[in-house]
Short mmCIF file of C-alpha atoms in Angstrom, two decimals:
data_model
loop_
_atom_site.label_atom_id
_atom_site.label_comp_id
_atom_site.label_asym_id
_atom_site.label_seq_id
_atom_site.Cartn_x
_atom_site.Cartn_y
_atom_site.Cartn_z
CA MET H 299 102.68 65.90 164.98
CA ALA H 300 100.44 68.07 167.02
CA GLN H 301 102.57 67.36 170.08
CA LEU H 302 105.65 68.56 168.31
CA LEU H 303 103.91 71.78 167.41
CA ARG H 304 102.86 72.36 171.03
CA GLU H 305 106.42 71.80 172.24
CA LEU H 306 107.73 74.20 169.63
CA GLU H 307 105.27 76.90 170.65
CA HIS H 308 106.13 76.37 174.27
CA ARG H 309 109.81 76.84 173.55
CA VAL H 310 109.17 79.96 171.50
CA THR H 311 107.08 81.39 174.33
CA GLN H 312 109.79 80.62 176.85
CA ASP H 313 112.39 82.20 174.64
CA THR H 314 110.26 85.29 174.29
CA VAL H 315 109.75 85.50 178.02
CA THR H 316 113.43 84.97 178.61
CA ARG H 317 114.35 87.71 176.18
CA GLN H 318 111.85 90.03 177.78
CA GLN H 319 113.30 89.30 181.18
CA LEU H 320 116.77 89.88 179.84
CA ASP H 321 115.63 93.12 178.31
CA ILE H 322 114.12 94.18 181.60
CA ILE H 323 117.27 93.20 183.45
CA LYS H 324 119.41 95.05 180.96
CA THR H 325 117.20 98.10 181.15
CA SER H 326 117.17 98.10 184.93
CA GLY H 327 120.91 97.52 184.97
CA MET H 328 121.50 100.37 182.61
CA GLU H 329 119.30 102.64 184.67
CA THR H 330 121.14 101.59 187.80
CA LEU H 331 124.46 102.19 186.15
CA LEU H 332 123.29 105.54 184.87
CA LYS H 333 122.11 106.49 188.31
CA ASP H 334 125.42 105.40 189.79
CA VAL H 335 127.29 107.35 187.18
CA GLU H 336 125.16 110.41 187.83
CA GLN H 337 125.71 110.13 191.56
CA LYS H 338 129.41 109.71 191.08
CA GLU H 339 129.48 112.67 188.75
CA GLN H 340 127.63 114.73 191.31
CA LYS H 341 130.04 113.67 194.00
CA LEU H 342 132.94 114.45 191.73
CA GLN H 343 131.45 117.83 191.01
CA LEU H 344 131.01 118.52 194.70
CA LEU H 345 134.55 117.41 195.41
CA THR H 346 135.84 119.55 192.58
CA GLU H 347 133.97 122.57 193.85
CA GLU H 348 135.17 121.93 197.39
CA ALA H 349 138.72 121.59 196.14
CA GLU H 350 138.41 124.83 194.24
CA ARG H 351 137.01 126.59 197.28
CA ALA H 352 139.79 125.14 199.42
CA SER H 353 142.33 126.24 196.84
CA LYS H 354 140.88 129.71 196.83
CA ARG H 355 140.88 129.81 200.60
CA GLY H 356 144.47 128.59 200.58
CA GLN H 357 145.42 131.25 198.08
CA LEU H 358 143.69 133.93 200.13
CA GLN H 359 145.35 132.70 203.29
CA GLN H 360 148.70 132.59 201.54
CA GLN H 361 148.20 136.09 200.24
CA LYS H 362 147.18 137.26 203.70
CA MET H 363 150.20 135.57 205.23
CA ASP H 364 152.43 137.16 202.61
CA ARG H 365 150.96 140.59 203.35
CA ASP H 366 151.34 140.10 207.10
CA LEU H 367 154.90 138.90 206.66
CA LYS H 368 155.73 141.86 204.45
CA GLN H 369 154.19 144.30 206.93
CA MET H 370 156.08 142.66 209.78
CA ARG H 371 159.35 142.90 207.87
CA ASN H 372 158.73 146.56 207.09
CA ARG H 373 157.87 147.28 210.72
CA LEU H 374 160.96 145.46 211.95
CA ALA H 375 163.11 147.33 209.44
CA GLN H 376 161.66 150.66 210.60
CA GLU H 377 162.17 149.78 214.27
CA ARG H 378 165.73 148.67 213.56
CA SER H 379 166.41 151.91 211.68
CA VAL H 380 164.96 154.02 214.50
CA LYS H 381 166.89 152.12 217.17
CA LEU H 382 170.11 152.30 215.17
CA GLU H 383 169.66 156.04 214.67
CA ALA H 384 168.95 156.51 218.38
CA PHE H 385 172.01 154.43 219.30
CA GLN H 386 174.20 156.47 216.97
CA ARG H 387 172.83 159.69 218.44
CA VAL H 388 173.52 158.51 221.98
CA GLN H 389 177.04 157.47 220.96
CA GLU H 390 177.65 160.90 219.42
CA LEU H 391 176.41 162.62 222.59
CA LEU H 392 178.65 160.42 224.73
CA ASN H 393 181.64 161.21 222.53
CA GLN H 394 180.88 164.94 222.73
CA LEU H 395 180.51 164.71 226.51
CA HIS H 396 183.80 162.80 226.78
CA ASP H 397 185.56 165.35 224.57
CA THR H 398 184.13 168.16 226.70
CA LYS H 399 185.14 166.59 230.01
CA GLN H 400 188.65 165.58 228.96
CA PRO H 401 190.22 169.11 228.80
CA SER H 402 188.44 170.26 231.97
CA ALA H 403 189.53 167.11 233.81
CA HIS H 404 193.10 167.67 232.68
CA MET H 405 193.00 171.28 233.88
CA ALA H 406 191.35 170.32 237.20
CA SER H 407 193.66 167.39 237.97
CA PRO H 408 196.30 167.87 240.71
CA VAL H 409 199.07 167.01 238.27
CA GLY H 410 197.89 169.68 235.83
CA LEU H 411 197.50 172.27 238.57
CA ARG H 412 200.87 171.36 240.04
CA SER H 413 202.60 171.56 236.66
CA GLN H 414 200.94 174.90 235.85
CA THR H 415 201.77 176.35 239.25
CA HIS H 416 205.32 175.03 239.07
CA CYS H 417 205.80 176.58 235.64
CA SER H 418 204.36 179.91 236.80
CA LEU H 419 206.53 179.90 239.90
CA ASN H 420 209.64 179.01 237.93
CA SER H 421 208.96 181.75 235.41
CA ALA H 422 208.41 184.41 238.12
CA PRO H 423 211.44 186.26 239.60
CA ALA H 424 212.85 185.02 242.88
CA LEU H 425 212.01 188.34 244.55
CA PHE H 426 208.23 187.84 244.09
CA ARG H 427 208.21 184.35 245.63
CA TYR H 428 208.22 185.75 249.14
CA SER H 429 205.30 187.28 250.94
CA PRO H 430 205.17 191.03 251.69
CA HIS H 431 205.49 190.25 255.40
CA HIS H 432 208.68 188.29 254.81
CA PHE H 433 210.04 191.01 252.53
CA SER H 434 209.37 193.72 255.12
CA LYS H 435 211.02 191.65 257.88
CA THR H 436 214.05 190.98 255.70
CA HIS H 437 214.30 194.62 254.66
CA LEU H 438 214.02 195.75 258.28
CA MET H 439 216.75 193.34 259.37
CA GLY H 440 218.97 194.57 256.53
CA SER H 441 218.45 198.17 257.61
CA LYS H 442 219.36 197.29 261.20
CA MET H 443 222.49 195.45 260.09
CA THR H 444 223.48 198.38 257.88
CA ARG H 445 223.06 200.84 260.74
CA ARG H 446 225.02 198.51 263.05
CA ILE H 447 227.91 198.32 260.55
CA GLN H 448 228.02 202.12 260.22
CA ARG H 449 228.47 202.68 264.00
CA PRO H 450 231.86 204.10 265.14
CA LYS H 451 234.56 201.75 266.25
CA THR H 452 234.74 203.36 269.71
CA VAL H 453 231.81 201.26 270.85
CA PRO H 454 232.95 198.92 273.64
CA VAL H 455 233.42 195.29 272.80
CA LYS H 456 230.97 194.25 275.46
CA HIS H 457 228.29 196.49 274.03
CA SER H 458 229.11 195.28 270.54
CA ARG H 459 228.72 191.70 271.63
CA ARG H 460 225.45 192.60 273.26
CA THR H 461 224.36 194.12 270.00
CA ASP H 462 225.32 190.93 268.22
CA GLY H 463 223.39 188.96 270.77
CA ASP H 464 220.41 191.24 270.29
CA SER H 465 220.55 190.75 266.55
CA LEU H 466 220.57 186.98 266.82
CA PRO H 467 216.84 186.69 267.51
CA SER H 468 216.22 188.71 264.38
CA VAL H 469 218.29 186.25 262.38
CA ALA H 470 216.51 183.30 264.00
CA GLU H 471 213.19 185.00 263.40
CA ASN H 472 214.20 185.57 259.81
CA ALA H 473 215.07 181.87 259.46
CA GLN H 474 211.71 180.89 260.94
CA LEU H 475 209.91 183.28 258.64
CA THR H 476 211.92 181.93 255.73
CA THR H 477 210.83 178.37 256.44
CA PHE H 478 207.26 179.35 257.40
CA PRO H 479 205.80 179.46 253.83
CA ALA H 480 207.13 175.98 253.09
CA GLN H 481 205.49 174.58 256.26
CA THR H 482 202.13 176.28 255.76
CA ALA H 483 201.94 175.76 252.02
CA PRO H 484 198.70 174.18 250.76
CA SER H 485 198.52 170.47 250.07
CA SER H 486 198.43 170.93 246.31
CA GLY H 487 202.13 170.09 246.02
CA ILE H 488 203.38 173.74 245.76
CA SER H 489 206.41 174.43 247.94
CA PHE H 490 208.15 177.76 248.36
CA ARG H 491 211.92 177.52 248.65
CA PRO H 492 213.96 180.69 249.06
CA GLU H 493 216.86 180.94 246.71
CA SER H 494 218.87 183.26 248.92
CA VAL H 495 218.45 185.76 251.76
CA TRP H 496 218.35 189.34 250.59
CA PRO H 497 219.98 191.59 251.58
CA PRO H 498 223.09 189.64 252.78
CA VAL H 499 223.87 189.69 256.50
CA LEU H 500 227.28 191.06 257.25
CA LYS H 501 229.17 190.15 260.41
CA ASP H 502 231.71 192.28 262.24
#
């Protein structure tokens, strides 16, 4: 009987010790778990704060990039407007210069000068187309021919022929003088062409 009691006490003691050990293990496990949870919470908090800071930095960078992009667009738009305005101004100046040069070039061209001179010469009387020297020579020859016609008929034939022979150089000289302005005319395309010889030469 006494042995049974000792065995029962021994079992109760072992059970008590076992429960105490289990309680200690549970307590230590709970503390460990709590510590782990706290550490994880701290890490999570740190990560959350870091993420928030990164998000803020990203937002700031995005805002800065947006501002820079907007400024760049405005600057490019201003430069484009200035360049376009300058290009239009240059084009207007070129058009004005072209419009200014076109009439002067037309007036200074040989075709324009030739047409103007031709029109002025055609509109002028035929008498004014000859030089004063040619007019005086022609008038002098006409006076000589008139005086020769008015001579009396008693002049010998031989002398009359000699007079005709003497007058031939004047006619040849008149022909050379008539063709002289056409040969010595300037190279601008203006040619002087006598319409007729005035006064008319009368032969015996």
